[in-house]
Short mmCIF file of C-alpha atoms in Angstrom, two decimals:
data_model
loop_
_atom_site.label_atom_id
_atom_site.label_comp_id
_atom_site.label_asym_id
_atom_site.label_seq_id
_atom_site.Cartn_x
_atom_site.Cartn_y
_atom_site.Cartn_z
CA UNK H 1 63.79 61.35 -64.14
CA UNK H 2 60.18 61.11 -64.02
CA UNK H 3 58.62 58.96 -67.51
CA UNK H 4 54.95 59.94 -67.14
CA UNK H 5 53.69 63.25 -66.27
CA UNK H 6 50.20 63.63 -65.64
CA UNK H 7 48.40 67.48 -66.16
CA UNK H 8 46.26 68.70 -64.62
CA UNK H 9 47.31 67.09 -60.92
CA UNK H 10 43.52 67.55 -59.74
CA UNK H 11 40.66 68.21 -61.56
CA UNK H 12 36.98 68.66 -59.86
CA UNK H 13 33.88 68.25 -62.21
CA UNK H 14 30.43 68.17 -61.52
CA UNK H 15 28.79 64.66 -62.59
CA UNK H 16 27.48 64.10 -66.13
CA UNK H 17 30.54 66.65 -67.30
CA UNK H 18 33.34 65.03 -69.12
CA UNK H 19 36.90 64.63 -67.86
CA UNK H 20 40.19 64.82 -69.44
CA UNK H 21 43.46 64.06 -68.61
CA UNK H 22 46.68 64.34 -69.92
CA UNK H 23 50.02 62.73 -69.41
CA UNK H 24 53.38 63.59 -71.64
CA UNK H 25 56.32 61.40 -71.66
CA UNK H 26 59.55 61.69 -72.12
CA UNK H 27 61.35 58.42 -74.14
CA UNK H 28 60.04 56.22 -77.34
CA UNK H 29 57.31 53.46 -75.59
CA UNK H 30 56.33 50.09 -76.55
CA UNK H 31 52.90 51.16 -75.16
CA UNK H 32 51.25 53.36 -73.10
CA UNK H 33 48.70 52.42 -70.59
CA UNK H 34 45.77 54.04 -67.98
CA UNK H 35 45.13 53.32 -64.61
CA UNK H 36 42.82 54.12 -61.30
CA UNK H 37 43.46 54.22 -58.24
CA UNK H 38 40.45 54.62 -55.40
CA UNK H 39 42.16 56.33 -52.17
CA UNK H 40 44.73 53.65 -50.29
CA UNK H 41 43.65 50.90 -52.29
CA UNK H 42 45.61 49.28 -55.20
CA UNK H 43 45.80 50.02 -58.99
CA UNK H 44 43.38 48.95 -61.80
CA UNK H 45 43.98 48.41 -65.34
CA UNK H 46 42.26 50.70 -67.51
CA UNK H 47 43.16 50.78 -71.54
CA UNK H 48 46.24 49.96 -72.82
CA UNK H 49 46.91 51.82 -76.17
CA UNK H 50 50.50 50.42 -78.19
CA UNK H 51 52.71 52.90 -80.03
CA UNK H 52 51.08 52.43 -83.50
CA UNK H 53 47.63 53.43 -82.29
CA UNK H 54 46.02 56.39 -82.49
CA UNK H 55 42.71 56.15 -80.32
CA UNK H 56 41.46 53.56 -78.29
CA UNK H 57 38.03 53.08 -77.14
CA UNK H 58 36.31 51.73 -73.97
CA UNK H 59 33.19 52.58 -72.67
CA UNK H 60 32.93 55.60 -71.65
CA UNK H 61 36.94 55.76 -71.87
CA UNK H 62 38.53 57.70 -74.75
CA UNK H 63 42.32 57.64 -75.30
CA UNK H 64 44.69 58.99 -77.53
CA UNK H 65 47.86 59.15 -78.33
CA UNK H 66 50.68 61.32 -80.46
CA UNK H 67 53.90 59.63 -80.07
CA UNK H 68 55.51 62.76 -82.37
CA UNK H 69 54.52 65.29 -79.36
CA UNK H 70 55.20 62.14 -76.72
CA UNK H 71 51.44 62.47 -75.02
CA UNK H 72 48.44 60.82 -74.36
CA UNK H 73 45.42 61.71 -73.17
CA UNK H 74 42.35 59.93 -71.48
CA UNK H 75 38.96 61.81 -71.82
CA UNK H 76 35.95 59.90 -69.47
CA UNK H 77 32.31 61.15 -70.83
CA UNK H 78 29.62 61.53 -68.25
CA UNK H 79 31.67 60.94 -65.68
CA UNK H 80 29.43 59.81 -62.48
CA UNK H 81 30.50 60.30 -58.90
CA UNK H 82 32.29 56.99 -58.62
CA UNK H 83 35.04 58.18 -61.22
CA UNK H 84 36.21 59.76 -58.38
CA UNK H 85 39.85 58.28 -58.24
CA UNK H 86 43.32 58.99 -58.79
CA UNK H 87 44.22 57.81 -62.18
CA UNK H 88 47.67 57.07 -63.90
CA UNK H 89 49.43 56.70 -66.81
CA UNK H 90 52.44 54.42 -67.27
CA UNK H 91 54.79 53.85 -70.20
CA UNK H 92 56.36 50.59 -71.47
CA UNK H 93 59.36 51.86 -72.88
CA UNK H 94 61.65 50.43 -75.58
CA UNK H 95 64.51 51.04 -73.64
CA UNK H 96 63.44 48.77 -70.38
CA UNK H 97 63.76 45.30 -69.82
CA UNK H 98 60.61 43.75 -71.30
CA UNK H 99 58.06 43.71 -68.47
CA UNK H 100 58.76 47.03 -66.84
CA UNK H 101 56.59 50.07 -66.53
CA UNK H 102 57.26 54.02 -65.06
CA UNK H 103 54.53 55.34 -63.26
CA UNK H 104 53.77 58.98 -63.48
CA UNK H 105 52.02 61.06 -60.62
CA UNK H 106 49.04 61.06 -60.87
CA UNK H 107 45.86 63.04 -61.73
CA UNK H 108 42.87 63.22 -59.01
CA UNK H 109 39.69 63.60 -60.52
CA UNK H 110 36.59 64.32 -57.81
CA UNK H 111 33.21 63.98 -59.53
CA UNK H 112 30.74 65.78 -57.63
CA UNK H 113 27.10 64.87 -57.35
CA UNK Q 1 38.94 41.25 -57.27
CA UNK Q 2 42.42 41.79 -58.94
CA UNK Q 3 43.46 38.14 -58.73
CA UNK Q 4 46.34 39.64 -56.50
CA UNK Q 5 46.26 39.36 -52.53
CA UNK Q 6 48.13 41.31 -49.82
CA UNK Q 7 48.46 40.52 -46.23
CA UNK Q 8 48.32 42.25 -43.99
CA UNK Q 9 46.39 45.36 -45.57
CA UNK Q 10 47.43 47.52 -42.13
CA UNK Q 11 51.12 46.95 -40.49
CA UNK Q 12 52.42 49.79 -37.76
CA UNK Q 13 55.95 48.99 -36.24
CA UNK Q 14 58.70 49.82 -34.38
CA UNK Q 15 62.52 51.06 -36.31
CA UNK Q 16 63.66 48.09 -34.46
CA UNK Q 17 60.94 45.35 -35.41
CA UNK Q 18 61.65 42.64 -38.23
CA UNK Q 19 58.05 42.05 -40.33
CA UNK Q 20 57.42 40.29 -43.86
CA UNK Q 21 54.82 41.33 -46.45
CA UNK Q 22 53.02 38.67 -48.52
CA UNK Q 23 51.68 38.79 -51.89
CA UNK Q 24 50.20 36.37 -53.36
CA UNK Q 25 49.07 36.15 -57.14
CA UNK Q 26 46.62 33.43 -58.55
CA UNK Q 27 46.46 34.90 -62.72
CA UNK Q 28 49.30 32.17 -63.64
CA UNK Q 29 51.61 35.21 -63.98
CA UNK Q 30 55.26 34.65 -63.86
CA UNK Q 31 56.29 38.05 -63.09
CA UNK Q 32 55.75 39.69 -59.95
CA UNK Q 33 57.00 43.21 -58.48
CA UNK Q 34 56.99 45.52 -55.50
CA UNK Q 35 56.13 49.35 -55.89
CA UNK Q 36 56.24 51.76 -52.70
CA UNK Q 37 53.85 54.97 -52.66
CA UNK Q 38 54.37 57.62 -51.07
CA UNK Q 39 52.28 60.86 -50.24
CA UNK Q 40 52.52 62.98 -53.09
CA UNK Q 41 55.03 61.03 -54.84
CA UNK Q 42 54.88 59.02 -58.05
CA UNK Q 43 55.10 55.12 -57.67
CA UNK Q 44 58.59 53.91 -57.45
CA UNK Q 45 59.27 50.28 -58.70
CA UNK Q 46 61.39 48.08 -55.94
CA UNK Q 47 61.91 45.14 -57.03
CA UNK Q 48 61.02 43.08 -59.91
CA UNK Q 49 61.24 39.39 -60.44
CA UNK Q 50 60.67 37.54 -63.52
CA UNK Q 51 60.55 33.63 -63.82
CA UNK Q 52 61.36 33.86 -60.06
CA UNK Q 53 64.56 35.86 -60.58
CA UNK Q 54 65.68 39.56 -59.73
CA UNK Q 55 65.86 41.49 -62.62
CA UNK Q 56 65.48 45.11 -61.22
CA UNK Q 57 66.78 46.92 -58.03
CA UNK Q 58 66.37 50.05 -58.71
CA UNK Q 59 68.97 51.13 -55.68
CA UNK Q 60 66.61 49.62 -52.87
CA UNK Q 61 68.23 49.86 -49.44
CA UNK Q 62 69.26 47.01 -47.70
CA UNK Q 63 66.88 47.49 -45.30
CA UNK Q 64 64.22 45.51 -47.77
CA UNK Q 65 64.88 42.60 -48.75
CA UNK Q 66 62.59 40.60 -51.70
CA UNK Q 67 62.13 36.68 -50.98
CA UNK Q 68 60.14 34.87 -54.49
CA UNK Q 69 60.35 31.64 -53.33
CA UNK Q 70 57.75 30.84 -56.83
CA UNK Q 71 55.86 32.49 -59.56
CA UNK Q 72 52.79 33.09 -57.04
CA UNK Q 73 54.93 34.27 -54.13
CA UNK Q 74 56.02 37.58 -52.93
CA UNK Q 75 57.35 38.49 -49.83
CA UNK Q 76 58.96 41.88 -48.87
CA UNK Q 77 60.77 41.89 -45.26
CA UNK Q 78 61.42 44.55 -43.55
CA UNK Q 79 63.98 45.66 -40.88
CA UNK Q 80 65.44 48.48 -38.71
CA UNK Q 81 63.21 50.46 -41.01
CA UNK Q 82 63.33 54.32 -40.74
CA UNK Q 83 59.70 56.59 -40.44
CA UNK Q 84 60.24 57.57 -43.76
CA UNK Q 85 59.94 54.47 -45.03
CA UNK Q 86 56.32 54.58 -43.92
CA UNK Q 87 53.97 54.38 -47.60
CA UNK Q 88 51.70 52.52 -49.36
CA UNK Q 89 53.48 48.47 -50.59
CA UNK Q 90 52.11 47.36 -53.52
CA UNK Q 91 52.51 44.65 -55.15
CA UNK Q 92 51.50 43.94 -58.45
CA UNK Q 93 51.94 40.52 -61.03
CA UNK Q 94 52.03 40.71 -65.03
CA UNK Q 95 52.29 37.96 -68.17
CA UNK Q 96 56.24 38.69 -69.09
CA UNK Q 97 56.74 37.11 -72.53
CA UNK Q 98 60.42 38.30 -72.68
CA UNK Q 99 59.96 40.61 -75.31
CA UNK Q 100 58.12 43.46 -76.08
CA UNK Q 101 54.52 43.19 -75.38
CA UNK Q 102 51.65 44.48 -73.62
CA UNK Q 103 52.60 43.84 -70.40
CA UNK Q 104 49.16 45.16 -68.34
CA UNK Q 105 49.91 44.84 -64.25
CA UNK Q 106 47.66 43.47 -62.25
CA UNK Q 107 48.04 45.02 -58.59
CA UNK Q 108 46.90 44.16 -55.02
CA UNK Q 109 45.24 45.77 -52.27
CA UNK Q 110 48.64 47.08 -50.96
CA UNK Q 111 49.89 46.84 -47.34
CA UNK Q 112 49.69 50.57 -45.33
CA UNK Q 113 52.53 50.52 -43.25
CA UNK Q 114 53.73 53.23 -40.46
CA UNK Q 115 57.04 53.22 -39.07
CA UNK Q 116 56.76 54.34 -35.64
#
């Protein structure tokens, strides 16, 4: 079954408004991790945030994470039109082989001018 | 720039056609992995090779078949595939240091493929 959920699935903000995103899980993680995805292209590391962390911090990237509810969430402040993406979480779980990750499906955010 | 190259970015063929995908990583990563994504479907992990050997295949059909001839090689070929295999190939690279870690992926481009 599916690691990573991501809620909402689509989200559509006007620009300067903040985003948020969240994505529950399912098994105990190693680490949690962020990532966008511009339409067709490939994937790009965000923030990675490990099991003993709380927040995380980068730019205008804000993530957080309760490992006793099994989510995260990413929050992007004054988001500008080319946040536009599909963005992902992914869990590196303690049960996998050491260099594995589980994808979830996605949220598309559309910033609008 | 990922570090992480794909050719080619666009490949349409036939159910009967035999093609290879390339990836090519140049991080000094010795893992490497393929991921297929599909409309409205999460990303499902292939194939995974670490230190140039298979350590995942997560019930793959037969149909692909993984070639790592090094730690900056990647090659996916395809035959007799079906339409529905038509999705997104991505291929992605990552630091394994066989235990647990922060393992961040870097991915490529990807290769769009259609399976006439």
């Amino acid at each position: 079954s599916q690691q990573g959920e991501e809620d909402p699935q689509a989200l559509s903000i006007q620009e300067g408004e903040n985003a948020t995103m969240n994505c529950s899980y399912k098994t105990s993680i190693n680490n949690l991790q962020w990532y966008r995805q511009n339409s067709g292209r490939g994937l790009v590391h965000l923030i990675l945030i490990r099991s003993n962390e709380r927040e995380k911090h980068s730019g205008r990237l804000r993530v957080t994470l309760d490992t006793s509810k099994k989510s995260s969430s990413l929050l992007i402040t004054a988001s500008r039109a080319a946040d536009t993406a599909s963005y992902f979480c992914a869990t590196d779980a303690t049960a996998n082989a050491g260099n594995m990750l589980t994808f979830g499906g996605g949220t598309r955010l559309m910033v609008k001018p | 720039e990922t570090g992480v190259t794909q050719t080619p970015r666009h490949l349409v063929m036939g159910m009967t056609n035999k093609k290879s995908l390339k990836c090519e990583q140049h991080l000094g990563h010795n893992a490497m992995y393929w991921y297929k994504q599909s409309a409205k479907k999460p990303l499902e992990l292939m194939f995974v090779y670490s230190l140039e050997e298979r350590v995942e295949n997560n019930s793959v059909p037969s149909r692909f078949s993984p070639e790592c001839p090094n730690s900056s090689h990647l090659f996916l070929h395809l035959h007799t595939l079906q339409p529905e295999d038509s999705a997104l190939y991505l291929c992605a690279s990552s630091q394994d240091v066989g235990f647990a870690g922060d393992h961040e992926q870097f991915f490529g481009p990807g290769t769009r493929l259609t399976v006439l």
